[in-house]
XYZ file of C-alpha atoms in Angstrom:
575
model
C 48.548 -5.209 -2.826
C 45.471 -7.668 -2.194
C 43.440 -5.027 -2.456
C 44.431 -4.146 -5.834
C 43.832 -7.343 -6.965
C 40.372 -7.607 -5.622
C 39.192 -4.658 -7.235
C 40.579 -5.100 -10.369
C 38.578 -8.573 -9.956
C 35.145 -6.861 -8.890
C 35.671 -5.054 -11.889
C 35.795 -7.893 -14.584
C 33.306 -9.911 -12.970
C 30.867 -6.834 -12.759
C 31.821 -6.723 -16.461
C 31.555 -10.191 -17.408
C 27.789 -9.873 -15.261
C 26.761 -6.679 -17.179
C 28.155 -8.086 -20.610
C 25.956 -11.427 -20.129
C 22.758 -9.581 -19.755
C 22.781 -8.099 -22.893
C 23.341 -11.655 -23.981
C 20.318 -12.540 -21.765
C 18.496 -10.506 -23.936
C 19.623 -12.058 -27.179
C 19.070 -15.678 -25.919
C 15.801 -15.883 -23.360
C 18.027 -16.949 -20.915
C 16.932 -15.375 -17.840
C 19.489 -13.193 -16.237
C 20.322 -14.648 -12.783
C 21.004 -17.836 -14.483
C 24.283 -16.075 -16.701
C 25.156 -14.062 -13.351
C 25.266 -17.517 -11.511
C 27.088 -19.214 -14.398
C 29.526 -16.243 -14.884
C 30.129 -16.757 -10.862
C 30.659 -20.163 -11.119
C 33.188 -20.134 -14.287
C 35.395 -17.918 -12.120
C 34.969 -20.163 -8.851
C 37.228 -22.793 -7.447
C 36.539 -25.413 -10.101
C 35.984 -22.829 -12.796
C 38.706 -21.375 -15.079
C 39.076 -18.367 -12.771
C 39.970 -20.621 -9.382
C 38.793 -17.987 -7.289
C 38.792 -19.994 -4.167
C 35.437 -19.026 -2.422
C 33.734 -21.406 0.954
C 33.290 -18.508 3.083
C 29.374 -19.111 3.953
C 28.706 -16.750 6.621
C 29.957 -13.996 4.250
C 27.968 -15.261 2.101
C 25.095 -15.213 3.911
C 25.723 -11.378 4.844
C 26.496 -10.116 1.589
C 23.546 -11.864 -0.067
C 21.070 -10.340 2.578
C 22.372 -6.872 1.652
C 22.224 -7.351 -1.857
C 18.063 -8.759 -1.848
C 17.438 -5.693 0.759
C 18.685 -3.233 -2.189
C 16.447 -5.383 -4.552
C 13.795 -5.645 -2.204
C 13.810 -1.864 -1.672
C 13.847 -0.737 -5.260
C 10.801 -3.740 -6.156
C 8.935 -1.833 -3.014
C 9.561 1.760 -4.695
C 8.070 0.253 -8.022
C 5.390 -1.458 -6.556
C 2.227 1.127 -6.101
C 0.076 1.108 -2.743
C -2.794 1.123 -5.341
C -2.070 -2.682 -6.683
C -0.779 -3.991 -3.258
C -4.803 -2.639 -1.823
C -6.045 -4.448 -5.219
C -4.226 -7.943 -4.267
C -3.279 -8.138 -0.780
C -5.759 -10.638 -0.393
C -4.339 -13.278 -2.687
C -0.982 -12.626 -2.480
C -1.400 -12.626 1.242
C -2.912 -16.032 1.053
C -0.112 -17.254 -1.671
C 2.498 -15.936 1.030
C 1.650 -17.608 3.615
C -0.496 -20.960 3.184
C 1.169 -21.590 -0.315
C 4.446 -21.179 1.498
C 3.760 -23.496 3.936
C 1.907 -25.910 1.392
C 4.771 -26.021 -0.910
C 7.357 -26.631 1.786
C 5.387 -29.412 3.448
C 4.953 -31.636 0.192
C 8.304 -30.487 -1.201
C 9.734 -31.491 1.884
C 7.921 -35.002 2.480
C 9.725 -35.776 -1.259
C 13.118 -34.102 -0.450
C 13.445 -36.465 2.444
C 12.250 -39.741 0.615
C 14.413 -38.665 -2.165
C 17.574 -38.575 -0.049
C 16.873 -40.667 2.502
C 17.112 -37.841 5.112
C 15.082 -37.459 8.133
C 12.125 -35.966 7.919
C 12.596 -32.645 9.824
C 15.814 -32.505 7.612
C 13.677 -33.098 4.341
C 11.271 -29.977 5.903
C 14.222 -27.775 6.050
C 15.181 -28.428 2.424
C 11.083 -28.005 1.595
C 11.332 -24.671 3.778
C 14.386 -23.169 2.153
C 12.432 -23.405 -1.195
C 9.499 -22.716 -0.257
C 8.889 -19.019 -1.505
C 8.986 -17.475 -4.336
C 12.280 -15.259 -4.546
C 11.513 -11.751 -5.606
C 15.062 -11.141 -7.168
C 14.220 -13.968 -9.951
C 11.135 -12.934 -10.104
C 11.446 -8.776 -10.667
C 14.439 -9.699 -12.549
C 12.486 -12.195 -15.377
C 9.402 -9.602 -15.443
C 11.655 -7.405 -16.146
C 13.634 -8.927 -18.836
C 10.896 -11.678 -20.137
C 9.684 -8.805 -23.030
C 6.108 -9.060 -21.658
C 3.706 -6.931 -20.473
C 0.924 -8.929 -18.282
C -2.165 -8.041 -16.991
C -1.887 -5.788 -14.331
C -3.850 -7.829 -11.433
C -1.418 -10.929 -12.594
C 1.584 -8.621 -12.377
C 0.748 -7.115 -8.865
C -0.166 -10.589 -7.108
C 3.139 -12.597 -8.147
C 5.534 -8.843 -7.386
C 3.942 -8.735 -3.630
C 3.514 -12.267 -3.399
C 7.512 -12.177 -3.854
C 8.122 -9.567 -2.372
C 6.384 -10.729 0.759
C 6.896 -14.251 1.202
C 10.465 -14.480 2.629
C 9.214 -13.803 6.131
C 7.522 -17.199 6.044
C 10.388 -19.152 4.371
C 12.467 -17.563 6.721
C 10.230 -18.489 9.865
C 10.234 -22.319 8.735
C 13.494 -22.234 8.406
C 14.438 -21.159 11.346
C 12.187 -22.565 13.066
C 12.978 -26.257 11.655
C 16.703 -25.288 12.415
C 15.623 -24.536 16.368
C 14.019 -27.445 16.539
C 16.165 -29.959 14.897
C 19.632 -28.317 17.076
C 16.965 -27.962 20.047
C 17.467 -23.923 20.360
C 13.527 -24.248 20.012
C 11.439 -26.984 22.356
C 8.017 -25.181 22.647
C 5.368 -24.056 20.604
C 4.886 -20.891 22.493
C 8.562 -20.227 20.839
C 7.464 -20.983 17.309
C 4.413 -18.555 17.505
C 6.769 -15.755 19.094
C 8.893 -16.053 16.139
C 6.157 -16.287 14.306
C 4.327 -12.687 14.759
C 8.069 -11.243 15.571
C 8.569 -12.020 11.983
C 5.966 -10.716 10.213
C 4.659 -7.934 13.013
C 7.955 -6.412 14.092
C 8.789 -6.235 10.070
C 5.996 -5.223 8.853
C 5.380 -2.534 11.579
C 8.772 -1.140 11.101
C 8.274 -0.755 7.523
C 5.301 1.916 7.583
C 6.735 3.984 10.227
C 10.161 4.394 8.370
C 8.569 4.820 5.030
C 6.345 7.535 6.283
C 9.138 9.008 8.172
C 11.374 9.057 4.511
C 8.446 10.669 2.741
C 8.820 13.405 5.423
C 12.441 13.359 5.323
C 12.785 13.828 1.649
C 9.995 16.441 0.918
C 11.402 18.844 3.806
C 14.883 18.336 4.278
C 15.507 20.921 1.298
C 18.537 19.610 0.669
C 21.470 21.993 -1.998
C 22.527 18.630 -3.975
C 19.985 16.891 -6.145
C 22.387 13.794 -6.248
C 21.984 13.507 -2.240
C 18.234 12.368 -2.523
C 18.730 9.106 -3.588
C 21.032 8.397 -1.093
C 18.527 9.670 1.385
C 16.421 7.045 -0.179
C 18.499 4.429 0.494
C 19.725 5.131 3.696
C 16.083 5.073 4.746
C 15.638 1.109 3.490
C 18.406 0.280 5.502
C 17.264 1.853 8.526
C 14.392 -0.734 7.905
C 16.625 -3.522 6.871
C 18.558 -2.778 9.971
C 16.053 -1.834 12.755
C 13.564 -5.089 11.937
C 16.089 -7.462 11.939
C 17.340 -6.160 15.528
C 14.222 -5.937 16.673
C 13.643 -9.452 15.712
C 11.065 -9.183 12.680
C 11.773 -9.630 9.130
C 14.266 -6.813 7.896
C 13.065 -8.173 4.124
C 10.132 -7.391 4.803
C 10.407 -3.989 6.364
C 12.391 -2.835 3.461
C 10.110 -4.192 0.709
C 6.752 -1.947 2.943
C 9.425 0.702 3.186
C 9.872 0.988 -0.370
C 5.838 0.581 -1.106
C 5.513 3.518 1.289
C 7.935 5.514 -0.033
C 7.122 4.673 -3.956
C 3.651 5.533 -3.425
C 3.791 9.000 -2.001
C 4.429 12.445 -3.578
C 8.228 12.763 -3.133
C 10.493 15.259 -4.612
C 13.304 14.277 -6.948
C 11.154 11.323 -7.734
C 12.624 10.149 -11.123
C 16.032 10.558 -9.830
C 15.262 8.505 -7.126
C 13.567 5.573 -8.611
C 16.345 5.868 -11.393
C 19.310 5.688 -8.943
C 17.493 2.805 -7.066
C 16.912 1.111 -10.427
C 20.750 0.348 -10.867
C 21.315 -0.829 -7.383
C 18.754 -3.091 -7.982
C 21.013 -4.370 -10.823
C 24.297 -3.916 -9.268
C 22.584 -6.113 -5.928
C 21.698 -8.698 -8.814
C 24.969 -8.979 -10.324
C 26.919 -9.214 -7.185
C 24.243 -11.809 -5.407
C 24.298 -13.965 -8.072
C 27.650 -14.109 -9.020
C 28.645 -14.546 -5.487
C 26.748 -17.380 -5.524
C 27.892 -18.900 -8.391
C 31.243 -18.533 -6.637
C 29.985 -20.494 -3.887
C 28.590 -23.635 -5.896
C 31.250 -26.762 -6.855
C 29.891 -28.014 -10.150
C 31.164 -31.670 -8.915
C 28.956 -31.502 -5.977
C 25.913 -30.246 -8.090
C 26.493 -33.182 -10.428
C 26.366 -35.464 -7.790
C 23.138 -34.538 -6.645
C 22.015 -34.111 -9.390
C 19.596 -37.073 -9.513
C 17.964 -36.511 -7.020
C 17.859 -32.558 -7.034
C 15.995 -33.229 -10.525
C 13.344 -35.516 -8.877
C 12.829 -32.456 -6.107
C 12.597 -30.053 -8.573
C 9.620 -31.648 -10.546
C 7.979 -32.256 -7.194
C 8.343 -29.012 -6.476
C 7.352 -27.074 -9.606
C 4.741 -29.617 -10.960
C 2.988 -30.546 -7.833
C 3.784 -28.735 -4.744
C 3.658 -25.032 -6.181
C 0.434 -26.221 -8.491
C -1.272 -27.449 -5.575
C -0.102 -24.129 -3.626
C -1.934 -21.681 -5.902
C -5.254 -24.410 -6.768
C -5.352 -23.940 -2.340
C -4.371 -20.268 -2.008
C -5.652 -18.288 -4.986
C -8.627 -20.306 -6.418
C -10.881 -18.398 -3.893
C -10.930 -15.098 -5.480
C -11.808 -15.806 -8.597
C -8.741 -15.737 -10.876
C -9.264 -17.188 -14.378
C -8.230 -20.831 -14.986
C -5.162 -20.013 -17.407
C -4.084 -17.575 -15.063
C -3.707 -19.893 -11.991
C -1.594 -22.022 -14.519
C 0.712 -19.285 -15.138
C 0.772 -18.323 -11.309
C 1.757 -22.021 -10.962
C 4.486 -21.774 -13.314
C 5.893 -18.894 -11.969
C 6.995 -20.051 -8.570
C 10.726 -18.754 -9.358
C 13.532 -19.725 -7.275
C 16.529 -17.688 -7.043
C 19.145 -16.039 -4.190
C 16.491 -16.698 -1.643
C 16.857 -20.079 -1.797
C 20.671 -20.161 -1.489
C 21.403 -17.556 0.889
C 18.694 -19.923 3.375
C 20.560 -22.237 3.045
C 23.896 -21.048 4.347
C 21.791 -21.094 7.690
C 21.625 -25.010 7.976
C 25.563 -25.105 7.448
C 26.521 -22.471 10.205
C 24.021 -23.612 13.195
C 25.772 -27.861 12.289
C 22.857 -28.661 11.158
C 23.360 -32.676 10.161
C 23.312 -33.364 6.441
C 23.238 -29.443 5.777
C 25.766 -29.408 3.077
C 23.804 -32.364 0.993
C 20.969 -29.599 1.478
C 22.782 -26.535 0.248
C 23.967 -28.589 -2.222
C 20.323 -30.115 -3.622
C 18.901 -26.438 -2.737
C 21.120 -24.929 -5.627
C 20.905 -27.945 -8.287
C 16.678 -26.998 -7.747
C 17.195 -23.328 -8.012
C 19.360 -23.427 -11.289
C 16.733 -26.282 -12.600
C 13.542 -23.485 -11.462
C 15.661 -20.451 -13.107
C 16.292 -22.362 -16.518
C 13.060 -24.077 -17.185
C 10.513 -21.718 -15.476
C 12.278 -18.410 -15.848
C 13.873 -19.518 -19.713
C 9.962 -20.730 -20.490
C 7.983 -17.706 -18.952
C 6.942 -15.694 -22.018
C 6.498 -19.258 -24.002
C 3.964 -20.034 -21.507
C 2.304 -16.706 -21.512
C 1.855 -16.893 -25.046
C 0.154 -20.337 -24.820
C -1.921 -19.564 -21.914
C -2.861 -16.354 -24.426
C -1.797 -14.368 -21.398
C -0.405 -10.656 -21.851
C 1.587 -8.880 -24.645
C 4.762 -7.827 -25.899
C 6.284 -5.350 -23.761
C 6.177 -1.547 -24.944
C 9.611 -1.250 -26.776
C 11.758 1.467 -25.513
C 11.645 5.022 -26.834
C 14.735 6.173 -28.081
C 14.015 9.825 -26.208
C 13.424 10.067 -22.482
C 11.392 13.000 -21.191
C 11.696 13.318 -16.890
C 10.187 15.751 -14.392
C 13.344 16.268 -11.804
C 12.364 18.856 -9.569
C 14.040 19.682 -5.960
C 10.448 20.429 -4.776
C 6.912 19.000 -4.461
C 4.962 20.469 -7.793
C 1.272 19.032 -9.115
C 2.446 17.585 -11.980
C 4.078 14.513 -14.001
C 4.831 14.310 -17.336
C 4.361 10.545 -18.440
C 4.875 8.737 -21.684
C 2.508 6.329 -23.243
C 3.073 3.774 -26.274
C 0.231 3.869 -28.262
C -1.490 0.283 -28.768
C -3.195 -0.573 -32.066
C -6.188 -1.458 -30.054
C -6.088 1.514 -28.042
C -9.676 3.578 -28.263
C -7.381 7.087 -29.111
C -5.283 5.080 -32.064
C -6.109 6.937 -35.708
C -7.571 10.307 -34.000
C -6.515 13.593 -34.359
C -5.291 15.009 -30.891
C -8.102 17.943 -31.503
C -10.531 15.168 -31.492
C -9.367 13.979 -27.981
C -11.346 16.293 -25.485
C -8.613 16.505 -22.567
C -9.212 18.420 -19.637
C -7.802 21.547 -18.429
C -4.228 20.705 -17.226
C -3.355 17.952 -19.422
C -1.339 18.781 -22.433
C 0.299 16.328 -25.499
C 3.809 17.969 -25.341
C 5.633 15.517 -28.059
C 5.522 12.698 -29.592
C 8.021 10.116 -30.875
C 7.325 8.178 -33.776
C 9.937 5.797 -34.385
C 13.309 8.253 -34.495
C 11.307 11.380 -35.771
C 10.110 13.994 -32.947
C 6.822 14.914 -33.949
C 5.363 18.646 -32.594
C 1.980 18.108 -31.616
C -0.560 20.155 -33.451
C -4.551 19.835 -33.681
C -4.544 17.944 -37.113
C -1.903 15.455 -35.631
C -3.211 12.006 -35.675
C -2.429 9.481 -33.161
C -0.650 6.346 -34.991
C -0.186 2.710 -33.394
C 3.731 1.932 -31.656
C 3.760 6.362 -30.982
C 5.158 7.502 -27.515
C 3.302 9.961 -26.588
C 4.427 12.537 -23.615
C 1.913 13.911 -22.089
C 1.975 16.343 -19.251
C -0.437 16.447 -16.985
C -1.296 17.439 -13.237
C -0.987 14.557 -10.613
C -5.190 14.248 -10.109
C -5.818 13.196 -13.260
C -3.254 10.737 -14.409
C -5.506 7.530 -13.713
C -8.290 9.262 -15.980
C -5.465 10.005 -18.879
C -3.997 6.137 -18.149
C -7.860 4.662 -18.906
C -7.697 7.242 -21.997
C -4.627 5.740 -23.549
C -5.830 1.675 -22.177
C -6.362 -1.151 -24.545
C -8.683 -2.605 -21.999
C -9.102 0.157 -19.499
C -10.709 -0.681 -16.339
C -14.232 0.457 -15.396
C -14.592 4.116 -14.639
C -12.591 4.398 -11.361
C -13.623 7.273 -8.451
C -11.344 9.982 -9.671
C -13.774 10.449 -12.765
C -16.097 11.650 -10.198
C -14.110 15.058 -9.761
C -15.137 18.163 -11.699
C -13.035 18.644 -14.494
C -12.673 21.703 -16.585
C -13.104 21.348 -20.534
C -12.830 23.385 -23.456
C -16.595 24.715 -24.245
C -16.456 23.670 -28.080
C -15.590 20.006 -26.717
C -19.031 17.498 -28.323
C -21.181 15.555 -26.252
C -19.268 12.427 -28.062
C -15.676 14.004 -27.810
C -17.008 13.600 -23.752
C -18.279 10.540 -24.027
C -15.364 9.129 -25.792
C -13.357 10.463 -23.051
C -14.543 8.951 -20.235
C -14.874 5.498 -22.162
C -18.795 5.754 -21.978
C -20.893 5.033 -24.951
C -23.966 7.021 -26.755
C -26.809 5.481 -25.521
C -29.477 5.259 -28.498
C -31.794 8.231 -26.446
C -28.830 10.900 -28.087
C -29.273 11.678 -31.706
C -26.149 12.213 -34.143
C -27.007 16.096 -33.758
C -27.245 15.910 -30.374
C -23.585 14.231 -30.013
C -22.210 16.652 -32.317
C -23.498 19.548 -30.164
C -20.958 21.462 -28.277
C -21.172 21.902 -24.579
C -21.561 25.576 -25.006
C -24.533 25.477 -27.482
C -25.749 22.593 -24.700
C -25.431 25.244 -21.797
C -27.031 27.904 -23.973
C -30.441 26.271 -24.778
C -30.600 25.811 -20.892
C -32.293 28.329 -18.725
C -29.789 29.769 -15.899
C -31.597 28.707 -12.806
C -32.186 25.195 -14.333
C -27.583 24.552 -14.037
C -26.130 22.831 -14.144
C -27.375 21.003 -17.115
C -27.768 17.464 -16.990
C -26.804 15.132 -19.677
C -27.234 11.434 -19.088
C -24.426 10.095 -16.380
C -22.635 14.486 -16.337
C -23.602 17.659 -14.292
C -22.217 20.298 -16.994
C -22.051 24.118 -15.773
C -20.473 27.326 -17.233
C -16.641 27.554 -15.999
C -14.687 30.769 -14.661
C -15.062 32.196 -18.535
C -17.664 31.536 -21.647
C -14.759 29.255 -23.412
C -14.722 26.804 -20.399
C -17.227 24.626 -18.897
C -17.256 22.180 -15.506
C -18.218 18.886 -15.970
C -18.425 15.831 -13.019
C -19.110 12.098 -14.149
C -22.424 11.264 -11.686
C -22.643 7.779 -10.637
C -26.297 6.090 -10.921
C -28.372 7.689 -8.004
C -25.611 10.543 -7.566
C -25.869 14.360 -7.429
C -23.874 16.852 -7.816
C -22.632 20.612 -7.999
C -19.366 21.077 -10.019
C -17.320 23.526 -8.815
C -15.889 26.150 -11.153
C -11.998 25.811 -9.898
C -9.471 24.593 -12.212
């Protein structure tokens, strides 16, 4: 019969969790901070009396739930941005961690007149920045932020537990004595972040195999072939000693970044365990807190917390990230983004099951700082954006979803882009856009009216516009439909096959270049096929300031290759 009843109360509390994000929405109120209030209105001083003080449960279910959160963040997280940031987020990972823990700590045990290993612990338990709060409040905070900014704080969450988790343990061996050497501390030390990390390729790029060759008869299987993967990663790090956060968050990078089958379905499946892990983490924990033991920390908690977010995490980011050469506002918001959320808490469940003297005053200051971080930093974040001039409303949602599910691996993705006001293809007709062979503009939303795509169609401002195209040249197509693209990356450097009546401009607009002042206005209306035609044969392919044009397979296509300065080369004819 207990069973019953503990469904049925799953059920309303996944409800009540599901119910409060749409509220979330309404409010600013940052997710994780309704889920933990909706756990601790049904908890033991709540008006659900759900009596709940079952910590080492705790502990397990919450490290489940942020592997499943870890693992989908991984998935969404591209191998691309993690190569553009490692660096910094490395550095914020690691010395920030251990910056902010050492001056949060040094105040935590003034503040309550602990010892100072004890005030440590409490500096080590929030010490990182917890990727569920954070992917959750990206998510949810309406913004859309430069992409650099976005990439450093999701793998700088994403990949910071292993050091929070090696203080804390490590503070932990040494305070109950399990640790007496400094040989111990470094073992622990590379087991953490070596074992993890190294078991985290090897079972990604074992699930990329897996899923592309298995072959399996039901689609709905892949995504569970997905996630079994991640917690083969979860599971073999942490019994081999490393980080099992870690693993699964590298898993997931690995596996996001390849060319799987069944890819939407997989990333779309992972996306609501993500939010299922959320709702049930945080409303566990909420279950966990006593508001009457919050309250009476609640003094000091508050002078930890402004410690913590106004001068340990500032000073953090000044040390870790100031060295390559991010912009002053942006440091600010990188300070002010130092989320806390179930990290926090589930650490400190560990104090309170090795006897750790004074833990529960810990766990209890611990959560009194993470609900203080969630409400002001996560409540604040877009505020702060906007007054840092940082980012831009998120791309609103199109009311039509167009996927590419496919059972095996094909060349091709069909993506959707909202079109910016400030985007260089806004206001031009799509005949006017010069795309390459194997790229076509198959619809196009405009508000709730489907729109067939013709040659006179003109492109207007807040349009979602599918386009499919073949795998190669999606960054080229992404810089086409940028507001501030990035500099013309190394895939422009492949041939590409055009239409022959495409202009010299229509090119040039294209690949983002401009005229230079040596072409006339006849010369940029010129089509590439009247270009190829005043050429002799022996002298192709025809140069044209920056291109290598040459005739392609037939007379009504031509092969053109962007040459870098000082570069040669001999387009090949293939499509």
């Amino acid at each position: 019969m207990w069973i019953n009843v503990a469904v049925l109360l799953a059920g309303v509390l996944l409800l009540l969790g599901i119910a409060s994000s749409k509220f979330s929405a309404r409010v600013g109120v940052p997710v994780l901070v309704l889920f933990l209030s909706v756990g601790m209105a049904a908890g033991s001083e709540g008006l659900g009396r759900i009596p709940f003080e079952n910590y080492p449960l705790a502990n397990s279910i919450g490290s489940v739930a942020l592997a499943l959160i870890l693992f989908d963040g991984g998935l969404r997280t591209s191998l691309a941005s993690v190569r553009r940031v490692w660096r910094p987020a490395l550095a914020l990972s690691t010395v920030g961690v251990l910056i902010t823990s050492l001056l949060t700590g040094v105040a935590a045990a003034w503040v309550l007149g602990l010892p100072l290993l004890q005030g440590l612990l409490l500096g080590s338990i929030v010490g990182s920045t917890d990727a569920a709060a954070v992917f959750s409040v990206l998510r949810t905070s309406g913004l859309k932020l430069p992409e650099r900014l976005t990439a450093t704080l999701e793998v700088e969450s994403g990949s910071n537990d292993p050091m929070a988790i090696f203080l804390t343990l490590g503070l932990i061996g040494v305070i109950t004595g399990g640790i007496g050497s400094a040989q111990q501390l470094a073992l622990l030390f590379f087991s953490q972040f070596g074992v993890g990390g190294l078991v985290g390729l090897v079972v990604g790029w074992l699930a990329i195999r897996a899923v592309n060759r298995i072959n399996l008869d039901y689609p709905g299987l892949y995504p569970l072939l997905a996630l079994a993967f991640g917690l083969v990663a979860f599971g073999l790090a942490a019994v081999l000693g490393g980080s099992g956060f870690l693993a699964v968050y590298i898993a997931g990078i690995v596996l996001g970044s390849g060319s799987i089958v069944f890819r939407r379905g997989i990333f779309s499946f992972h996306d609501a365990v993500a939010w299922l892990g959320q709702i049930v983490l945080f409303v566990m924990l909420g279950l966990l807190s006593f508001p009457s033991r919050l309250l009476a920390v609640a003094g000091q908690g508050l002078l930890i917390a402004l410690v913590l977010i106004l001068v340990a995490r500032p000073i953090a980011v000044a040390v870790s990230a100031f060295p390559f050469r991010f912009r002053r506002r942006e440091l600010t918001f990188l300070s002010w983004v130092g989320l806390k959320g179930a990290v926090p808490i589930t650490l400190a469940t560990f104090p309170l099951m090795a006897g750790v003297p004074g833990s529960a005053l810990i766990f209890n200051a611990v959560f009194f700082v993470v609900l203080i971080s969630a409400i002001t930093q996560g409540w604040s974040l877009p505020l702060v954006a906007r007054w840092l001039h940082i980012g831009r409303p998120a791309d609103p949602t199109p009311a039509l979803s167009v996927e590419l599910h496919t059972l095996r691996q094909v060349d091709g993705e069909i993506v959707d882009y909202t079109l910016q006001p400030q985007a260089q293809v806004a206001g031009l007709q799509l005949r006017d856009l010069a795309l390459p062979d194997g790229v076509l503009v198959t619809l196009i939303l405009r508000g709730k009216q489907v729109v067939m795509p013709r040659g006179q169609t003109a492109l207007e401002p807040g349009d979602h516009v599918f386009v499919a195209m073949r795998s190669r040249l999606q960054p080229l197509i992404d810089r086409l439909f940028a507001v501030d693209p990035e500099p013309i990356a190394a895939q422009a450097n492949q041939p590409l096959v055009f239409n022959a009546t495409v202009t010299v401009q229509q090119l040039h607009q294209f690949f983002g270049l401009p005229l230079s002042a040596a072409i006339s206005r006849e010369k940029a209306a010129q089509s590439l096929r009247s270009l190829l035609a005043e050429a002799a044969p022996r002298q192709q392919p025809t140069c044209l300031e920056g291109f290598a044009i040459q005739t392609g397979v037939d007379d009504d296509h031509v092969v053109v290759q962007y040459v870098s300065d000082g570069e040669s080369a001999s387009p090949s004819g293939g499509r």
